[in-house]
Coordinates of C-alpha atoms in Angstrom, one line a residue:
M1 CA 0.3 0.2 0.3
L2 CA 2.4 2.3 1.4
A3 CA 4.8 1.3 -1.9
D4 CA 1.8 2.0 -4.2
L5 CA 1.7 5.7 -2.6
D6 CA 4.8 6.5 -2.7
E7 CA 4.9 5.6 -6.7
R8 CA 2.2 7.8 -7.6
G9 CA 3.9 10.7 -5.3
L10 CA 1.2 10.5 -2.4
V11 CA 3.7 10.7 0.6
H12 CA 4.8 14.0 2.0
D13 CA 5.1 13.0 6.1
T14 CA 4.3 10.0 7.9
T15 CA 5.4 8.8 10.9
D16 CA 7.2 6.0 12.0
R17 CA 7.3 4.4 9.0
Q18 CA 8.2 0.8 9.6
A19 CA 5.3 0.7 12.5
L20 CA 3.2 2.2 9.6
Q21 CA 4.0 -0.7 7.8
A22 CA 3.0 -3.0 10.1
L23 CA -0.3 -1.9 10.8
L24 CA -1.7 -1.8 7.1
A25 CA 0.2 -5.3 6.5
E26 CA -2.7 -7.0 8.0
P27 CA -5.9 -5.8 7.2
P28 CA -8.3 -3.6 8.3
A29 CA -7.0 -1.0 9.5
V30 CA -8.9 1.7 10.4
L31 CA -8.4 5.2 9.0
Y32 CA -10.2 8.7 8.6
L33 CA -10.1 11.6 6.5
G34 CA -11.5 14.3 7.0
I35 CA -13.3 17.2 4.3
D36 CA -15.2 20.7 6.4
P37 CA -18.1 21.2 4.1
S38 CA -17.4 24.7 3.3
A39 CA -19.4 24.8 0.2
S40 CA -21.8 22.5 -1.3
S41 CA -19.6 20.2 -3.2
L42 CA -16.3 18.5 -2.7
H43 CA -14.5 20.1 -5.8
L44 CA -11.1 18.3 -7.9
G45 CA -8.8 19.6 -5.4
N46 CA -10.6 16.9 -2.7
L47 CA -10.2 14.3 -5.2
I48 CA -6.9 13.2 -4.5
G49 CA -7.5 12.5 -1.4
V50 CA -11.5 10.8 -1.2
L51 CA -9.4 8.7 -3.8
V52 CA -6.8 7.6 -1.8
L53 CA -9.4 6.6 0.9
R54 CA -10.8 4.4 -2.6
R55 CA -7.2 2.7 -2.5
F56 CA -7.0 1.6 0.9
A57 CA -10.8 0.1 0.7
E58 CA -9.4 -2.0 -1.9
A59 CA -6.7 -3.4 -0.4
G60 CA -8.8 -4.0 2.5
H61 CA -8.7 -1.5 4.6
R62 CA -11.6 0.4 6.5
P63 CA -11.8 4.6 5.7
L64 CA -13.6 6.4 7.8
A65 CA -15.1 9.8 5.6
L66 CA -15.4 12.9 8.5
V67 CA -18.0 15.1 7.5
G68 CA -17.2 18.2 9.8
G69 CA -19.9 19.5 11.0
A70 CA -18.7 20.6 13.8
T71 CA -15.4 22.0 12.3
G72 CA -17.1 23.4 9.6
M73 CA -18.8 25.9 11.9
V74 CA -15.0 27.3 13.3
G75 CA -12.8 26.8 9.4
D76 CA -9.7 25.4 9.3
P77 CA -6.5 28.6 9.4
S78 CA -4.1 25.7 7.1
G79 CA -3.7 27.7 3.9
R80 CA -6.0 30.8 4.6
S81 CA -4.4 34.2 5.1
D82 CA -7.7 35.2 6.7
E83 CA -10.8 34.7 9.0
R84 CA -12.9 32.5 7.4
N85 CA -16.9 33.5 6.9
L86 CA -18.6 31.9 9.5
L87 CA -21.6 29.8 7.5
D88 CA -24.9 30.1 8.9
A89 CA -26.5 26.5 10.9
E90 CA -29.1 26.2 7.4
T91 CA -26.3 26.2 5.2
L92 CA -23.9 24.4 7.2
E93 CA -26.4 21.7 8.0
S94 CA -27.1 21.6 3.5
N95 CA -23.5 21.4 2.1
V96 CA -23.6 18.0 5.1
T97 CA -25.7 16.6 3.6
S98 CA -24.3 16.6 -0.3
I99 CA -20.6 16.2 0.8
R100 CA -22.1 13.0 2.9
R101 CA -23.6 11.8 -0.4
Q102 CA -20.5 12.8 -2.0
Y103 CA -18.0 11.2 -0.1
A104 CA -20.1 7.9 0.1
R105 CA -20.2 7.3 -3.8
F106 CA -16.8 8.4 -4.8
A107 CA -14.8 6.9 -1.5
G108 CA -16.8 3.5 -2.1
V109 CA -17.5 3.5 2.4
A110 CA -20.5 1.9 3.4
E111 CA -23.0 5.2 4.3
A112 CA -22.5 4.2 8.2
D113 CA -18.6 4.8 7.6
V114 CA -19.4 8.2 6.8
V115 CA -19.9 10.1 10.1
N116 CA -19.8 14.1 11.7
N117 CA -18.0 15.3 14.4
Y118 CA -20.9 17.7 15.2
D119 CA -22.6 14.5 16.5
W120 CA -19.9 13.6 18.8
T121 CA -18.8 17.6 20.1
A122 CA -22.1 18.8 20.4
P123 CA -22.3 17.4 23.8
V124 CA -19.4 17.9 25.1
G125 CA -19.5 21.4 27.3
V126 CA -17.0 23.8 27.3
I127 CA -15.4 22.7 30.8
E128 CA -15.7 19.3 29.2
F129 CA -13.7 20.3 26.4
L130 CA -11.2 22.1 28.1
R131 CA -10.7 19.8 30.7
D132 CA -10.2 16.6 28.7
V133 CA -8.6 18.0 25.2
G134 CA -7.4 21.3 26.4
K135 CA -5.3 20.3 29.5
H136 CA -3.4 17.9 26.8
V137 CA -2.3 20.4 24.5
T138 CA 0.5 22.6 25.2
V139 CA -0.3 26.7 23.7
S140 CA 3.9 26.6 22.2
Q141 CA 2.9 23.6 20.2
M142 CA -0.5 24.9 19.1
L143 CA 2.1 28.0 18.0
A144 CA 4.3 26.4 15.9
R145 CA 1.9 25.2 13.7
E146 CA 3.1 27.5 10.3
S147 CA -0.4 28.5 9.4
V148 CA -1.6 29.7 13.1
R149 CA 2.1 31.7 12.8
S150 CA 1.7 33.5 9.7
R151 CA -1.7 35.1 10.4
L152 CA -0.5 35.4 13.9
G153 CA 2.1 37.9 11.9
S154 CA -0.4 39.5 10.0
E155 CA -2.3 42.5 9.6
Q156 CA -5.4 40.5 10.0
G157 CA -4.0 38.3 13.7
I158 CA -5.9 35.2 14.2
S159 CA -8.9 34.9 15.9
Y160 CA -9.4 32.2 19.1
T161 CA -11.9 30.2 16.8
E162 CA -10.0 29.6 14.5
F163 CA -6.7 29.3 17.0
S164 CA -8.5 26.4 18.6
Y165 CA -9.4 24.1 15.5
M166 CA -6.1 22.2 15.8
L167 CA -8.2 20.7 19.2
L168 CA -11.2 20.4 17.6
Q169 CA -9.2 17.5 15.4
A170 CA -7.7 16.4 17.9
F171 CA -10.4 15.6 19.5
D172 CA -12.0 14.3 16.6
F173 CA -9.3 11.1 16.2
W174 CA -9.6 10.8 20.2
W175 CA -12.6 10.2 20.0
L176 CA -12.9 8.1 16.6
H177 CA -9.9 5.6 18.0
T178 CA -11.7 5.0 21.2
H179 CA -14.8 4.4 19.8
H180 CA -13.8 3.0 16.6
G181 CA -10.7 2.0 16.5
C182 CA -9.4 4.4 13.9
R183 CA -5.7 4.3 14.2
L184 CA -4.6 6.8 11.3
Q185 CA -5.4 9.7 9.8
V186 CA -4.5 11.2 6.6
G187 CA -5.3 14.5 4.4
G188 CA -3.2 17.2 2.7
S189 CA 0.9 18.3 3.7
D190 CA -0.8 21.5 5.3
Q191 CA -2.6 18.8 8.1
W192 CA -0.3 17.9 9.5
G193 CA 0.2 19.9 12.8
N194 CA -3.5 18.9 13.3
I195 CA -2.7 15.5 12.7
V196 CA 0.3 15.2 15.6
A197 CA -1.9 17.0 17.5
G198 CA -4.5 14.3 17.4
I199 CA -1.7 11.5 17.7
D200 CA -0.2 13.3 20.6
L201 CA -4.1 13.4 22.6
I202 CA -4.5 9.7 22.1
R203 CA -0.5 8.8 23.7
R204 CA -1.5 10.7 26.2
R205 CA -5.3 10.4 26.9
S206 CA -5.5 6.1 26.2
G207 CA -1.7 5.7 25.9
S208 CA -2.2 4.5 22.5
V209 CA -0.1 4.8 19.3
A210 CA -1.9 6.2 16.5
H211 CA 0.0 7.2 12.7
G212 CA -0.8 10.3 10.4
L213 CA 0.0 10.6 6.4
T214 CA 0.1 13.5 4.1
W215 CA 0.3 14.1 0.6
P216 CA 1.7 17.1 -1.0
L217 CA -0.3 19.9 -2.1
L218 CA -2.0 19.7 -5.3
T219 CA -0.6 22.2 -7.7
R220 CA 0.2 22.4 -11.1
A221 CA 3.9 23.1 -12.7
D222 CA 3.5 26.8 -12.1
G223 CA 2.9 26.5 -8.3
Q224 CA -1.3 27.6 -8.7
K225 CA -3.5 25.6 -7.4
F226 CA -4.7 22.9 -9.4
G227 CA -8.8 23.2 -9.4
K228 CA -8.7 27.0 -9.6
T229 CA -9.7 28.5 -12.5
A230 CA -10.3 32.6 -13.0
E231 CA -13.7 32.0 -13.4
G232 CA -14.0 30.1 -9.9
T233 CA -13.1 26.5 -8.9
M234 CA -14.1 22.5 -10.2
W235 CA -17.1 20.9 -8.3
L236 CA -17.7 17.9 -8.8
D237 CA -21.3 18.9 -8.3
S238 CA -23.0 19.4 -12.5
E239 CA -24.9 21.2 -10.9
R240 CA -21.8 23.3 -10.2
T241 CA -19.7 22.6 -12.7
L242 CA -20.7 21.6 -16.2
P243 CA -18.8 18.0 -16.8
F244 CA -17.8 20.1 -20.2
D245 CA -16.0 22.3 -18.3
L246 CA -14.4 19.9 -15.8
H247 CA -13.4 17.9 -19.5
Q248 CA -12.2 21.0 -21.2
Y249 CA -10.0 21.8 -17.6
L250 CA -8.3 18.5 -17.5
L251 CA -8.1 18.3 -21.7
R252 CA -5.6 21.9 -20.9
T253 CA -3.2 19.9 -18.1
D254 CA 0.3 21.2 -19.3
D255 CA 2.5 18.1 -20.7
A256 CA 4.7 19.1 -17.0
D257 CA 1.7 18.3 -14.6
V258 CA 0.1 14.9 -16.4
A259 CA 1.5 12.5 -15.8
R260 CA 1.4 13.3 -11.7
L261 CA -2.3 13.6 -12.0
L262 CA -2.8 10.9 -14.3
A263 CA -1.0 8.5 -10.8
Q264 CA -2.6 10.7 -8.2
L265 CA -6.4 11.7 -9.6
T266 CA -7.1 7.7 -11.1
L267 CA -7.2 4.5 -10.2
L268 CA -5.5 3.9 -13.2
P269 CA -2.6 1.1 -12.4
M270 CA 1.0 2.4 -12.2
A271 CA 2.2 -0.1 -14.6
E272 CA -1.0 1.5 -17.7
V273 CA 0.0 5.3 -16.3
R274 CA 3.9 4.4 -17.1
E275 CA 2.8 3.1 -20.2
I276 CA 0.8 6.3 -20.9
S277 CA 3.1 8.7 -20.2
A278 CA 6.0 7.2 -22.0
E279 CA 2.9 7.1 -25.6
A280 CA 2.9 10.5 -24.8
A281 CA 6.3 11.5 -24.5
R282 CA 6.5 10.3 -27.8
A283 CA 4.4 12.4 -29.2
P284 CA 3.2 14.6 -27.0
E285 CA 1.0 17.2 -29.9
R286 CA -1.5 14.5 -29.7
R287 CA -2.2 15.4 -25.8
L288 CA -3.3 11.2 -25.3
A289 CA -2.0 11.6 -21.7
Q290 CA -4.6 14.8 -21.0
Q291 CA -7.3 13.2 -23.0
R292 CA -7.2 9.6 -21.0
L293 CA -6.8 12.2 -18.0
A294 CA -9.6 13.7 -18.7
D295 CA -11.6 11.2 -19.8
E296 CA -10.8 9.2 -16.8
V297 CA -11.8 12.2 -14.3
T298 CA -15.0 13.0 -15.4
G299 CA -15.6 9.7 -16.1
F300 CA -14.9 8.5 -12.3
V301 CA -17.2 11.8 -11.2
H302 CA -19.9 12.1 -13.7
G303 CA -20.1 8.3 -15.8
A304 CA -19.4 7.0 -18.6
E305 CA -21.8 9.3 -20.5
A306 CA -20.9 12.1 -19.4
V307 CA -17.3 11.9 -21.2
S308 CA -19.2 10.5 -24.3
R309 CA -21.1 13.8 -24.5
A310 CA -18.5 15.8 -23.4
N311 CA -16.0 14.9 -26.2
L312 CA -19.2 15.4 -29.0
A313 CA -19.3 18.5 -27.8
A314 CA -16.3 19.5 -27.7
E315 CA -15.7 18.5 -31.3
A316 CA -19.2 20.1 -32.7
L317 CA -17.1 23.4 -30.8
Y318 CA -13.4 22.6 -32.0
G319 CA -13.6 19.9 -34.0
T320 CA -12.9 19.8 -38.1
A321 CA -15.0 16.3 -38.7
E322 CA -18.2 17.3 -40.2
L323 CA -21.6 18.3 -37.9
S324 CA -23.6 16.1 -36.8
G325 CA -27.0 16.0 -34.7
E326 CA -25.6 13.9 -32.1
M327 CA -22.3 16.5 -32.2
L328 CA -25.0 19.6 -31.4
D329 CA -27.3 17.5 -28.6
A330 CA -24.6 17.6 -26.8
L331 CA -23.9 21.1 -26.6
E332 CA -27.3 21.2 -24.0
G333 CA -26.6 23.5 -21.2
I334 CA -23.2 23.8 -22.2
V335 CA -24.4 26.7 -24.8
V336 CA -27.3 28.7 -24.7
Q337 CA -30.2 28.0 -26.8
T338 CA -32.5 30.2 -29.4
R339 CA -35.6 27.9 -30.6
A340 CA -37.2 29.0 -34.0
T341 CA -39.9 28.0 -36.3
G342 CA -40.2 27.8 -40.2
D343 CA -41.0 31.0 -40.8
D344 CA -38.1 32.4 -38.6
L345 CA -35.8 30.7 -41.5
A346 CA -37.4 32.6 -44.2
G347 CA -36.9 35.6 -46.4
P348 CA -33.9 37.5 -47.2
E349 CA -32.8 38.9 -44.4
A350 CA -33.7 35.8 -41.5
L351 CA -29.9 35.1 -40.5
V352 CA -29.7 38.7 -39.6
G353 CA -32.9 38.1 -36.9
L354 CA -31.6 34.8 -35.8
L355 CA -28.6 36.8 -34.8
V356 CA -30.3 39.3 -32.6
A357 CA -33.3 37.0 -31.2
S358 CA -30.2 34.8 -30.1
G359 CA -28.9 37.5 -28.4
L360 CA -25.4 37.2 -30.4
C361 CA -26.0 41.2 -32.3
S362 CA -27.7 43.9 -30.3
S363 CA -29.9 44.9 -33.1
R364 CA -30.3 44.2 -37.0
G365 CA -27.6 47.0 -37.9
D366 CA -25.1 45.3 -35.6
A367 CA -26.2 41.8 -37.1
R368 CA -25.9 43.4 -40.8
R369 CA -22.5 44.7 -40.2
Q370 CA -20.8 41.4 -38.2
L371 CA -21.8 40.0 -41.1
A372 CA -20.6 42.2 -44.1
Q373 CA -16.9 41.4 -41.6
S374 CA -17.6 38.2 -41.9
A375 CA -17.5 38.0 -37.9
V376 CA -20.3 35.4 -38.1
S377 CA -19.9 32.1 -39.0
V378 CA -22.4 29.0 -39.6
N379 CA -22.0 25.5 -38.7
R380 CA -18.2 26.2 -37.9
T381 CA -18.6 28.2 -41.5
R382 CA -17.9 32.1 -42.4
V383 CA -20.8 33.6 -43.8
V384 CA -22.1 37.4 -45.1
Q385 CA -24.3 36.7 -46.8
S386 CA -28.3 37.6 -44.9
E387 CA -30.5 35.1 -45.7
V388 CA -30.4 31.1 -44.2
D389 CA -29.9 28.5 -46.8
P390 CA -32.0 25.6 -46.1
G391 CA -29.1 23.4 -46.7
W392 CA -27.2 24.3 -43.4
L393 CA -30.0 22.7 -41.2
I394 CA -28.6 19.5 -39.3
D395 CA -30.8 16.4 -39.0
G396 CA -33.2 19.4 -40.2
R397 CA -33.0 21.4 -37.0
Y398 CA -30.1 22.7 -35.7
L399 CA -27.9 25.5 -36.9
L400 CA -24.7 26.4 -35.0
L401 CA -24.1 30.0 -35.2
Q402 CA -21.3 31.8 -33.8
R403 CA -19.7 35.4 -33.5
G404 CA -15.9 36.3 -33.2
R405 CA -14.2 33.3 -32.0
R406 CA -15.8 32.4 -28.7
E407 CA -19.8 33.7 -28.8
R408 CA -22.2 30.8 -29.8
R409 CA -25.7 29.6 -30.1
L410 CA -27.5 26.6 -30.8
V411 CA -30.4 27.5 -32.7
L412 CA -33.4 24.4 -32.7
V413 CA -36.1 25.0 -35.2
D414 CA -39.2 23.3 -34.0
P415 CA -40.9 21.0 -36.5

């Protein structure tokens, strides 16, 4: 298990390596990964951890997927330069429900093993918490944490609320160890301080040995956070990020990143990852590794049909093959649609009318100017005429209009 994680570049820090190997040598070991419900969906950056849990599950271990209903009320200062906005109870509860559903599906864990730390944290009173948890953690230990040090030196500082986050996460590890026999916590490298705090709390309160393992944070070759774009975050919920957009984001992966991401964001065996990477190195212009990465991740998250539609839509928008009704049907939800009738296609300025009705042009005069400047394409071919050629209709009902390089509308002609 550790050798496979090593080869995938998924080991950053561990506690005693030999002891950890001994723990994992005899499944099932119980381990956990925590994710706070700061949003209604997991995002692409979370997928690396979710897949780590799945790898452990497939190796015969028992992963616990923790949703931080309690810690989500506080906010982890890790990786933050300012204080998080606290979520109201209704939003937090809704987020917890959504995250739990995704967690169980993607991590491959039993529903009973998706746990919420609010269940065991809420009943604990502040005096009890300070005596049973705070007593065992020193302030110097908390101040030594990089995320705390950086915030203390910042203009915004750090509130006691976020400062106490480490105690809550340590309590989670102790509780799961006591009630579920959990002996390993995994997470991103920014969680190492929190994980060690939990290991120390277990040792001090229970006299037991627990372990930690972290992986490097997911970044691109240029140092930017993976899964972030100028338009926002790549979410795993299709209502927040279209499968097509996720697929396109992965297709644009830099050559320097793609082999690592194939290893970390897919369940492909490493032997196959090496084969794909070697083939891609021989012909990088074909972007075979990027295509496989996009197909594998999108398929895992959204299913095979979403992959097929994403590829058909990409071919319709950017390809050179002759357009088909199947391709244009795949553009639903990706390109704004405009409905028209047969009457709308008749007349010497029918195309002018469609350009205005679709919103591609602001007025009939604007439409005429765009046509005169060869700025309009129909079905990927530039046109200057103002009437609609009946031969343009694909499958008797589709027209793909385009203005410039990026603005597109799909016209659906009602029978």
